[in-house]
PDB file of C-alpha atoms in Angstrom:
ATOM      1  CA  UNK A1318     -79.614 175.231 -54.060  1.00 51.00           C
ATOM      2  CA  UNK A1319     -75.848 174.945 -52.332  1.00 56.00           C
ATOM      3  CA  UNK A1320     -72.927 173.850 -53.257  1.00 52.00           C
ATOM      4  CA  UNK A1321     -72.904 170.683 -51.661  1.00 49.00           C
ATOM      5  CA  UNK A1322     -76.331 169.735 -53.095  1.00 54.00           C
ATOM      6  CA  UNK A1323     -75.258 170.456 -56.631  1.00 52.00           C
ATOM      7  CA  UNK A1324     -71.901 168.258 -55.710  1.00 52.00           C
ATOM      8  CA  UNK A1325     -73.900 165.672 -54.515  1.00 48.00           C
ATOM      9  CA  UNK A1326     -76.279 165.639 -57.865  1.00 48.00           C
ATOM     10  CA  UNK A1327     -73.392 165.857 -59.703  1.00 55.00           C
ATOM     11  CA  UNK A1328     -71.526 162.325 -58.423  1.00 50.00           C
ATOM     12  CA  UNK A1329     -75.179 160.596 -58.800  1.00 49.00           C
ATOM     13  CA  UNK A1330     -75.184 161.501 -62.604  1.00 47.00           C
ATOM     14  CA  UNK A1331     -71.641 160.397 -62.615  1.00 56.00           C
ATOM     15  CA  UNK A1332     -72.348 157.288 -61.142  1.00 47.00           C
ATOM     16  CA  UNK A1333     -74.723 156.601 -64.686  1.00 49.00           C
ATOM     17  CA  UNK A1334     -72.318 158.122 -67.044  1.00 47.00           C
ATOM     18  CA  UNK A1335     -69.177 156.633 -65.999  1.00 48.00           C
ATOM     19  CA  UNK A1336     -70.168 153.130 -66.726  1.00 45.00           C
ATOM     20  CA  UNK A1337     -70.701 154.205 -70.378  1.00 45.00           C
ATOM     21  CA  UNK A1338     -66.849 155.224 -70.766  1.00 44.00           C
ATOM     22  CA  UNK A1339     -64.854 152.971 -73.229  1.00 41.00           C
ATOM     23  CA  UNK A1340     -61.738 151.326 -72.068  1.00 41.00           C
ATOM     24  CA  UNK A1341     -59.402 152.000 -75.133  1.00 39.00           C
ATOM     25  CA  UNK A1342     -56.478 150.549 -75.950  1.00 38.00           C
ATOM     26  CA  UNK A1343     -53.827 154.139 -76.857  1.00 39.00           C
ATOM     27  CA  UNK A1344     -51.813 154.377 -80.121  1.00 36.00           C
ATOM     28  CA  UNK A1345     -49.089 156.804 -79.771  1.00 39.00           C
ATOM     29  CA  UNK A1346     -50.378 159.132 -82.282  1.00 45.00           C
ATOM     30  CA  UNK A1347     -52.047 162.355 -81.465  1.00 43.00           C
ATOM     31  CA  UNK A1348     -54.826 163.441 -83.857  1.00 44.00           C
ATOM     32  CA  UNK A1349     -54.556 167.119 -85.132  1.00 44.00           C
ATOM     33  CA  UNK A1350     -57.448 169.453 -85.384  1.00 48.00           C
ATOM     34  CA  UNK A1351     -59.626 169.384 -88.314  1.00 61.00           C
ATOM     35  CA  UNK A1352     -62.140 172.067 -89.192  1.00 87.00           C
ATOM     36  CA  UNK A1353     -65.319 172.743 -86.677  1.00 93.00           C
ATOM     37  CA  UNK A1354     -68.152 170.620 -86.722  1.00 95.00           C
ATOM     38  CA  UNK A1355     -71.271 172.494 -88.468  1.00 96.00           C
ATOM     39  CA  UNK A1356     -73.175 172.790 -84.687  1.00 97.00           C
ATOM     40  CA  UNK A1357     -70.179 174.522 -83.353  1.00 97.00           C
ATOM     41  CA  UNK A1358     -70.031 178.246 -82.782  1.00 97.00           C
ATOM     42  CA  UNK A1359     -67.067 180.141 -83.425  1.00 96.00           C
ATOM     43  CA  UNK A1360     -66.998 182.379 -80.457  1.00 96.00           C
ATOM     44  CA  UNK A1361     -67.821 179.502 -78.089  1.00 97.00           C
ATOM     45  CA  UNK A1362     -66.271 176.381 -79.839  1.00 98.00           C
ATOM     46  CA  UNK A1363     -69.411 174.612 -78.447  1.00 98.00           C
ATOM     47  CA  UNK A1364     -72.487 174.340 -79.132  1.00 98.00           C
ATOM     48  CA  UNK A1365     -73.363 176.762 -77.194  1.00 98.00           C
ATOM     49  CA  UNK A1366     -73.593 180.618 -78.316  1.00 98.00           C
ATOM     50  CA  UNK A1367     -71.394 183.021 -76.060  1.00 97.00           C
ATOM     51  CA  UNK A1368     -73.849 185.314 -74.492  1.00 96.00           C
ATOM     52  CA  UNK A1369     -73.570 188.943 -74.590  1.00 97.00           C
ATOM     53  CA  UNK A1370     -72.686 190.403 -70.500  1.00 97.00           C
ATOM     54  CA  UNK A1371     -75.373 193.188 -71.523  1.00 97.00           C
ATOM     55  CA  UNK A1372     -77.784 189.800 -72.117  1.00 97.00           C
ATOM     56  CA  UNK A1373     -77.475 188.432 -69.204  1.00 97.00           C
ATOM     57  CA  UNK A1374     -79.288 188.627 -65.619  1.00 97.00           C
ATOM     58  CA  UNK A1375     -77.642 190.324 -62.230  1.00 97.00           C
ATOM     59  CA  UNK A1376     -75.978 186.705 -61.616  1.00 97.00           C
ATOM     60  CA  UNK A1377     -74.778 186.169 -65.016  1.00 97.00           C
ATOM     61  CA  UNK A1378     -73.156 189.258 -65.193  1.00 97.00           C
ATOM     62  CA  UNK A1379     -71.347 188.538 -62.067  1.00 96.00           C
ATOM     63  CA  UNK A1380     -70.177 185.202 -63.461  1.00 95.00           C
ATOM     64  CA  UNK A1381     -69.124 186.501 -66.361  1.00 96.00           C
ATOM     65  CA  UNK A1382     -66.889 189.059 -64.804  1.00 96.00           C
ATOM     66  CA  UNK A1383     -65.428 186.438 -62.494  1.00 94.00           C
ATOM     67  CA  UNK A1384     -64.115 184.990 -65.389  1.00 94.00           C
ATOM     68  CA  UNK A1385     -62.394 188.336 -66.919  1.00 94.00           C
ATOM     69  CA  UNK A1386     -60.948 188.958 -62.804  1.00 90.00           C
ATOM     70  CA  UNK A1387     -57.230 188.351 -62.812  1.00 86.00           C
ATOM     71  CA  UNK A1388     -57.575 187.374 -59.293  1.00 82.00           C
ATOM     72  CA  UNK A1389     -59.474 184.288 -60.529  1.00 82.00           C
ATOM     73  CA  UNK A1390     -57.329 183.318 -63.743  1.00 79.00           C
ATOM     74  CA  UNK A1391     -59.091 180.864 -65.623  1.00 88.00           C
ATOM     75  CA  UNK A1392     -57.279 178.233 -68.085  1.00 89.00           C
ATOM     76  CA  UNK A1393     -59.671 178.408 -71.169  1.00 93.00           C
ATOM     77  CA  UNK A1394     -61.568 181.725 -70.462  1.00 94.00           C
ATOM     78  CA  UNK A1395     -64.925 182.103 -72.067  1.00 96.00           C
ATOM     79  CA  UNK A1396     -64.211 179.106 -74.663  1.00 97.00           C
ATOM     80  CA  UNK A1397     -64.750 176.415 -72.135  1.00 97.00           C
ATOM     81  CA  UNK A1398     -66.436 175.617 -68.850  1.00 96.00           C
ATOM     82  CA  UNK A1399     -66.897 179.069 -68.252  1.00 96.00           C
ATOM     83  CA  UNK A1400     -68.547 179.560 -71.006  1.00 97.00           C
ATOM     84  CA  UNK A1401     -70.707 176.891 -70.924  1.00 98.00           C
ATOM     85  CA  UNK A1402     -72.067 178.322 -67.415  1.00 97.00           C
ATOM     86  CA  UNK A1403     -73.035 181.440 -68.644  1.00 97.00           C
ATOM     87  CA  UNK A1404     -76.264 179.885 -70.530  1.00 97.00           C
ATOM     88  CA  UNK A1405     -76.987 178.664 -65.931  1.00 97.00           C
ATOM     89  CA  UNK A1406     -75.369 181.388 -64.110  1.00 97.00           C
ATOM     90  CA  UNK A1407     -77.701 179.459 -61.224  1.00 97.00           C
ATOM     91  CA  UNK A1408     -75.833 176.682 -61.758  1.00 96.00           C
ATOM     92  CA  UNK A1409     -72.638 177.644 -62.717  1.00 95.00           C
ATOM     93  CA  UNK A1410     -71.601 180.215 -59.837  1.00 96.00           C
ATOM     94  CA  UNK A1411     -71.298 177.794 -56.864  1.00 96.00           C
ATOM     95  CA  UNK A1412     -69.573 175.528 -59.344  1.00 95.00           C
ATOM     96  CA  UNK A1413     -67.160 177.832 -60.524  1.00 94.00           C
ATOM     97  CA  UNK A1414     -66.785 178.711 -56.692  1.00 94.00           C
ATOM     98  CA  UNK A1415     -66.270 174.932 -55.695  1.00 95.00           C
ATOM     99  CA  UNK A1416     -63.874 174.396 -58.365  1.00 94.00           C
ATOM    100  CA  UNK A1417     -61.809 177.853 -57.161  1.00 93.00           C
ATOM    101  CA  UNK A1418     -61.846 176.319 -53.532  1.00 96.00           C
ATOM    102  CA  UNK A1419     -60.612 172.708 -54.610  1.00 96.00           C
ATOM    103  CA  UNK A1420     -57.795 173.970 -56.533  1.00 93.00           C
ATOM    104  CA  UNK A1421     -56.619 176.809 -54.487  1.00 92.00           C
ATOM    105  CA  UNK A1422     -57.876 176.254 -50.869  1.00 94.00           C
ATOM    106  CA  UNK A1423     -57.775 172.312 -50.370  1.00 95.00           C
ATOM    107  CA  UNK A1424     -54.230 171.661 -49.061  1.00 95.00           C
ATOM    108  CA  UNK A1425     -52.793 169.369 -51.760  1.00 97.00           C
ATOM    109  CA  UNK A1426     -49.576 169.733 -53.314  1.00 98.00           C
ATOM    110  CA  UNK A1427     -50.164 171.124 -56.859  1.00 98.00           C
ATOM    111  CA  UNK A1428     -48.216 168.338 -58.740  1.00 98.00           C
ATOM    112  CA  UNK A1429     -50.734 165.935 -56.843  1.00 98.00           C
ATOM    113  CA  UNK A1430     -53.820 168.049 -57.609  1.00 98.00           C
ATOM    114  CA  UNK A1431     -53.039 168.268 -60.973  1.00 98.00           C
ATOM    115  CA  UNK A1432     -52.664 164.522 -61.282  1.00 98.00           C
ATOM    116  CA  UNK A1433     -55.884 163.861 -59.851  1.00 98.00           C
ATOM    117  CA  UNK A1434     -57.479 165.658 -62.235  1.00 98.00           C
ATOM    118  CA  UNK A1435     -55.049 163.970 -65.229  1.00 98.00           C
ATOM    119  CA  UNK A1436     -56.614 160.676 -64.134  1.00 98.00           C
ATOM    120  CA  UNK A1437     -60.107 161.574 -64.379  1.00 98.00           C
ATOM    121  CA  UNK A1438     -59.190 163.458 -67.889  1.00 98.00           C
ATOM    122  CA  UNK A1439     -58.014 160.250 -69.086  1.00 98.00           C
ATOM    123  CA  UNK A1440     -61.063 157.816 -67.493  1.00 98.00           C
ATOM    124  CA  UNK A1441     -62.986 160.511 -69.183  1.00 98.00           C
ATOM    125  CA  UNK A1442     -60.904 160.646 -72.153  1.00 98.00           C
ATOM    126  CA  UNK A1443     -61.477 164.235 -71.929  1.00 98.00           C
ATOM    127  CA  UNK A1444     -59.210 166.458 -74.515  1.00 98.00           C
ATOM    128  CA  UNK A1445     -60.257 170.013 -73.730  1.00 98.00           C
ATOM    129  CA  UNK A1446     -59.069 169.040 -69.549  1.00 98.00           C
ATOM    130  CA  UNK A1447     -56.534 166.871 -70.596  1.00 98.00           C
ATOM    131  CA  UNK A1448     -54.538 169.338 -73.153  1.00 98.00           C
ATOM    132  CA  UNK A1449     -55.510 172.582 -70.505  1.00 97.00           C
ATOM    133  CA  UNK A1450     -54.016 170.939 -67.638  1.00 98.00           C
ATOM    134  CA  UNK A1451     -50.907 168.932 -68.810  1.00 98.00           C
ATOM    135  CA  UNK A1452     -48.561 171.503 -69.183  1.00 98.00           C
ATOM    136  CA  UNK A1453     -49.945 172.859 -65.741  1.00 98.00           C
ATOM    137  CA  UNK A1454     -49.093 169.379 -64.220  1.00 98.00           C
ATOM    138  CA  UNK A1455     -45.621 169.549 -65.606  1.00 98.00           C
ATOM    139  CA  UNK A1456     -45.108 173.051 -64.803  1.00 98.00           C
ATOM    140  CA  UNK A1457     -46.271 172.478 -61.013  1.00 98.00           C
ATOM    141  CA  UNK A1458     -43.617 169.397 -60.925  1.00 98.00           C
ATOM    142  CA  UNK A1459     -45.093 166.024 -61.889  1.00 98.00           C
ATOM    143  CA  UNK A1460     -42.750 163.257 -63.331  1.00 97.00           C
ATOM    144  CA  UNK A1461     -42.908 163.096 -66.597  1.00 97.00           C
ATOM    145  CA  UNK A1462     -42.913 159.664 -66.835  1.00 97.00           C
ATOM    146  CA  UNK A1463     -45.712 159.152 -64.326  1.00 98.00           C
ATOM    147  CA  UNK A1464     -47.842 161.516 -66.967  1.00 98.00           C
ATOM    148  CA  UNK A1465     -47.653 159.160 -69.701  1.00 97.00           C
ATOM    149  CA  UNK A1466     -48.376 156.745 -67.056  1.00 97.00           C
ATOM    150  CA  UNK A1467     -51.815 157.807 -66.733  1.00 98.00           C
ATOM    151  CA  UNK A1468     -52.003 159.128 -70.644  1.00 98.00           C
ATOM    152  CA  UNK A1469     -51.263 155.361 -72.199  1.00 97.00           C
ATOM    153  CA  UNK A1470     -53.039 153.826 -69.173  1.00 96.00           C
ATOM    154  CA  UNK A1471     -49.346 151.836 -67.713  1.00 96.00           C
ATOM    155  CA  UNK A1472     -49.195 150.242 -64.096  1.00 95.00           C
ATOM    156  CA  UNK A1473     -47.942 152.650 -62.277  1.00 91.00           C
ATOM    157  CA  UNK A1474     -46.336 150.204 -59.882  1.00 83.00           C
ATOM    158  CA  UNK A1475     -43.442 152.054 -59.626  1.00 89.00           C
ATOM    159  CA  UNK A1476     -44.416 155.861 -58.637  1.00 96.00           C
ATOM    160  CA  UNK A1477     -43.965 157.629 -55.549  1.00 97.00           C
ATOM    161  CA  UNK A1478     -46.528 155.919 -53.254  1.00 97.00           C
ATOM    162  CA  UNK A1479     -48.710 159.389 -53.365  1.00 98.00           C
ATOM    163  CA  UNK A1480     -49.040 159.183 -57.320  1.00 98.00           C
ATOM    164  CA  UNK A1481     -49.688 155.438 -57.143  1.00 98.00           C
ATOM    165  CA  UNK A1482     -52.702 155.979 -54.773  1.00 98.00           C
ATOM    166  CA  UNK A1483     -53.871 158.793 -56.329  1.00 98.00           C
ATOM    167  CA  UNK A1484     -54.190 156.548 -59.935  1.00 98.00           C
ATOM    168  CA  UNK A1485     -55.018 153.512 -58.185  1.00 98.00           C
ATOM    169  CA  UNK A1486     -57.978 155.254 -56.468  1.00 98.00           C
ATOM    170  CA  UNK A1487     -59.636 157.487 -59.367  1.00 98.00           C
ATOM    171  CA  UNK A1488     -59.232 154.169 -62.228  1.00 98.00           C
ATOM    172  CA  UNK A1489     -61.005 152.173 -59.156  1.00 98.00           C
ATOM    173  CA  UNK A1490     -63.716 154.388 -59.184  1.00 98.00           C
ATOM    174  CA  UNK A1491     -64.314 155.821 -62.425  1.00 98.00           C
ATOM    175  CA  UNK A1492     -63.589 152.089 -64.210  1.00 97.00           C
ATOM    176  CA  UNK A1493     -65.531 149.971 -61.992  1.00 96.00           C
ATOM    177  CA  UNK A1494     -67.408 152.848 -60.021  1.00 96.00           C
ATOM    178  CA  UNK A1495     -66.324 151.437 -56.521  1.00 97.00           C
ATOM    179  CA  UNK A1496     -63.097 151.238 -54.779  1.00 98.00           C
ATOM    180  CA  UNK A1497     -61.804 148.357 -52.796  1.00 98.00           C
ATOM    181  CA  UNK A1498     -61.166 148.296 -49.273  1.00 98.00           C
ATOM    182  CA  UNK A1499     -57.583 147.449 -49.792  1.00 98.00           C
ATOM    183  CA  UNK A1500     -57.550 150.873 -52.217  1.00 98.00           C
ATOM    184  CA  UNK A1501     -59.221 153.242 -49.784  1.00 98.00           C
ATOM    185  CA  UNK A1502     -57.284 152.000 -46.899  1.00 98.00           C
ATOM    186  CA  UNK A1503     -54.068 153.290 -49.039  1.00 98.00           C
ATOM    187  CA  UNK A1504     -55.724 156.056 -49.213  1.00 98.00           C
ATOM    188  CA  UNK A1505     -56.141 156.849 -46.115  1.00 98.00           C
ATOM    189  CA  UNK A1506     -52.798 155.966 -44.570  1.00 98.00           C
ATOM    190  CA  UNK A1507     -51.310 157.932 -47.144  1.00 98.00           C
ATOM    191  CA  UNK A1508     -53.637 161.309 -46.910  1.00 98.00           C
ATOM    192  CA  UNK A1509     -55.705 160.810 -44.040  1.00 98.00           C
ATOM    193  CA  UNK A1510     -59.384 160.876 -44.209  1.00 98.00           C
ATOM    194  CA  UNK A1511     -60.067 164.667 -44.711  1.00 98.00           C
ATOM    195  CA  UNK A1512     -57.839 164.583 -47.837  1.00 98.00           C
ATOM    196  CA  UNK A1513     -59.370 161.732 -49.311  1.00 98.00           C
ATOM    197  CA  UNK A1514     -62.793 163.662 -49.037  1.00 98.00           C
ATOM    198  CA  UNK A1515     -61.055 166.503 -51.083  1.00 98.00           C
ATOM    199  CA  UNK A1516     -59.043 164.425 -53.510  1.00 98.00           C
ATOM    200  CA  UNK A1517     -62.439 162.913 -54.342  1.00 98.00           C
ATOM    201  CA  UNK A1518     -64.469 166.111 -54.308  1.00 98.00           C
ATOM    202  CA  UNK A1519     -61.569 167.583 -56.823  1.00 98.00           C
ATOM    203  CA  UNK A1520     -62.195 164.498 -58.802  1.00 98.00           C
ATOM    204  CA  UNK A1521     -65.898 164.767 -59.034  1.00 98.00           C
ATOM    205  CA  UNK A1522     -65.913 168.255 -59.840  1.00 98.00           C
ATOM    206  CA  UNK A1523     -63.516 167.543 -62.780  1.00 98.00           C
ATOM    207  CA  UNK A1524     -65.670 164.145 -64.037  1.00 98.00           C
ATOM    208  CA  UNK A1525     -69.146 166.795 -64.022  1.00 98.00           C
ATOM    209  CA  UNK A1526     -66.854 169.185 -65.869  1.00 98.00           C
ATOM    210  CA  UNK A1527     -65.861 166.642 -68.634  1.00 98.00           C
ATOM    211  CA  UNK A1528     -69.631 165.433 -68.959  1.00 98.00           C
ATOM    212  CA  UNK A1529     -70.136 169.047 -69.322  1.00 98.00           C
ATOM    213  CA  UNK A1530     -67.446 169.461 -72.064  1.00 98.00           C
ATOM    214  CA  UNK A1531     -68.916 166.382 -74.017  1.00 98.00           C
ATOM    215  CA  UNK A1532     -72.644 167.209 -74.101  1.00 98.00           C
ATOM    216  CA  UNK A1533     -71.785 170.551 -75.514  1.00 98.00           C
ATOM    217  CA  UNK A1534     -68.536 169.546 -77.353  1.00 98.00           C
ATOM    218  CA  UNK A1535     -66.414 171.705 -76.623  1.00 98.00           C
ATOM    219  CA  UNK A1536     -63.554 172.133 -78.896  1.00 98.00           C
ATOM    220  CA  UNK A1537     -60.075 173.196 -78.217  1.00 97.00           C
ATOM    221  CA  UNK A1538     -58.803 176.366 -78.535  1.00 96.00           C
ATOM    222  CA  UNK A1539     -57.945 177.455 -82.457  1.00 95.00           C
ATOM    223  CA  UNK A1540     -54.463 176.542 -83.142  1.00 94.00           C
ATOM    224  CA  UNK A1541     -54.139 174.316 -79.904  1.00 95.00           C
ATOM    225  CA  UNK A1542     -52.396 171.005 -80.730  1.00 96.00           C
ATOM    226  CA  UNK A1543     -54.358 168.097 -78.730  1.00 97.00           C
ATOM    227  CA  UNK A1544     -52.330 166.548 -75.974  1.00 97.00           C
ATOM    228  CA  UNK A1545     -54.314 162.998 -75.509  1.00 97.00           C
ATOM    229  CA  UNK A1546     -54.065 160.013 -78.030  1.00 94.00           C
ATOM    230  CA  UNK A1547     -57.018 157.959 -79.153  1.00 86.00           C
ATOM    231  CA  UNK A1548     -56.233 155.121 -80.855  1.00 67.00           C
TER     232      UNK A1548
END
């Protein structure tokens, strides 16, 4: 099976799970870490074991040495996606590979990319992506202001009009799993098509990824402080 089937099997899930996700109204206060849950392994923070490389088959090896490659830096290393993948190195490998291509091939600024997957984070209410990739978006340039924004779910009437279609369009189609017309035309006459196709690709892969991170549970890194506030 291909990438683009397992993309395309991915958004159909999606398209079930999304309409479970609670709309939440944000207190300011960020939880702190409390001890791991009994199903929770160490090594992993999940509840999945981390394999032994000497365990695994010809294509889990490979994935699990992509991950250790410093030409394919990873933000959580084994306690994480990555991880998780090693248990379906089938699986896993052309989604590692479409998620190295959407964040280092697609021609989108970084601030932008990052934001893109910020809002699906937040639709998500996903605190392993979330706290990974908020200092990322800060570091690559985004306005501060525009990231609490989309962490306390504000209008964001007033950002740049790239930001303001990029959160328009993902709470359009995570919240009510559709976008308008008068949304995707933004889109589009900000981006152009071909960059709507990858902003919404980037967001997909990053929705599968927190449904991922939720089945499994995947707990922040020891001593990480979480980033996103639940009420």
């Amino acid at each position: 099976m291909n990438s683009t089937h397992l993309m395309l099997i991915a958004c159909a899930a999606l398209a079930g799970c999304v309409a479970g996700v609670p709309q939440r109204e944000e207190a300011s206060k960020v939880p702190t870490m409390t001890t791991l849950p009994k199903d929770i392994h160490p090594e992993s923070r999940s509840r999945l074991p981390l394999p032994k490389r000497e365990a695994l088959d010809e294509q889990g090896k490979r994935v699990y040495d992509s991950v250790l490659d410093p030409k394919r830096p990873t933000l959580a290393g084994f306690q994480g996606p990555a991880g998780i993948w090693l248990h379906s190195p089938k699986v896993g490998e052309p989604f590692r590979e479409m998620n190295r291509i959407l964040r280092n091939e697609v021609p989108l600024e970084p601030r932008l990319r990052e934001l893109a997957i910020l809002v699906t984070a937040r639709e998500f209410d996903s605190q392993f992506e979330w706290t990974a990739h908020e200092p990322v978006a800060l570091k690559e340039g985004l306005d501060p202001g525009i990231l609490d924004a989309v962490k306390f779910r504000k209008a964001a009437s007033e950002a740049p009009e790239k930001e303001a279609a990029i959160i328009a369009f993902g709470r359009e189609l995570f919240r009510d799993r559709k976008v308008r017309s008068e949304t995707y035309a933004e889109m589009v006459r900000v981006f152009g098509q071909a960059a709507v196709v990858n902003i919404t690709a980037l967001m997909a892969n990053y929705a599968f990824t927190a449904v991922m991170l939720a089945a499994f549970d995947q707990q922040l890194h020891e001593g990480r402080k979480p980033l996103l506030p639940f009420p």
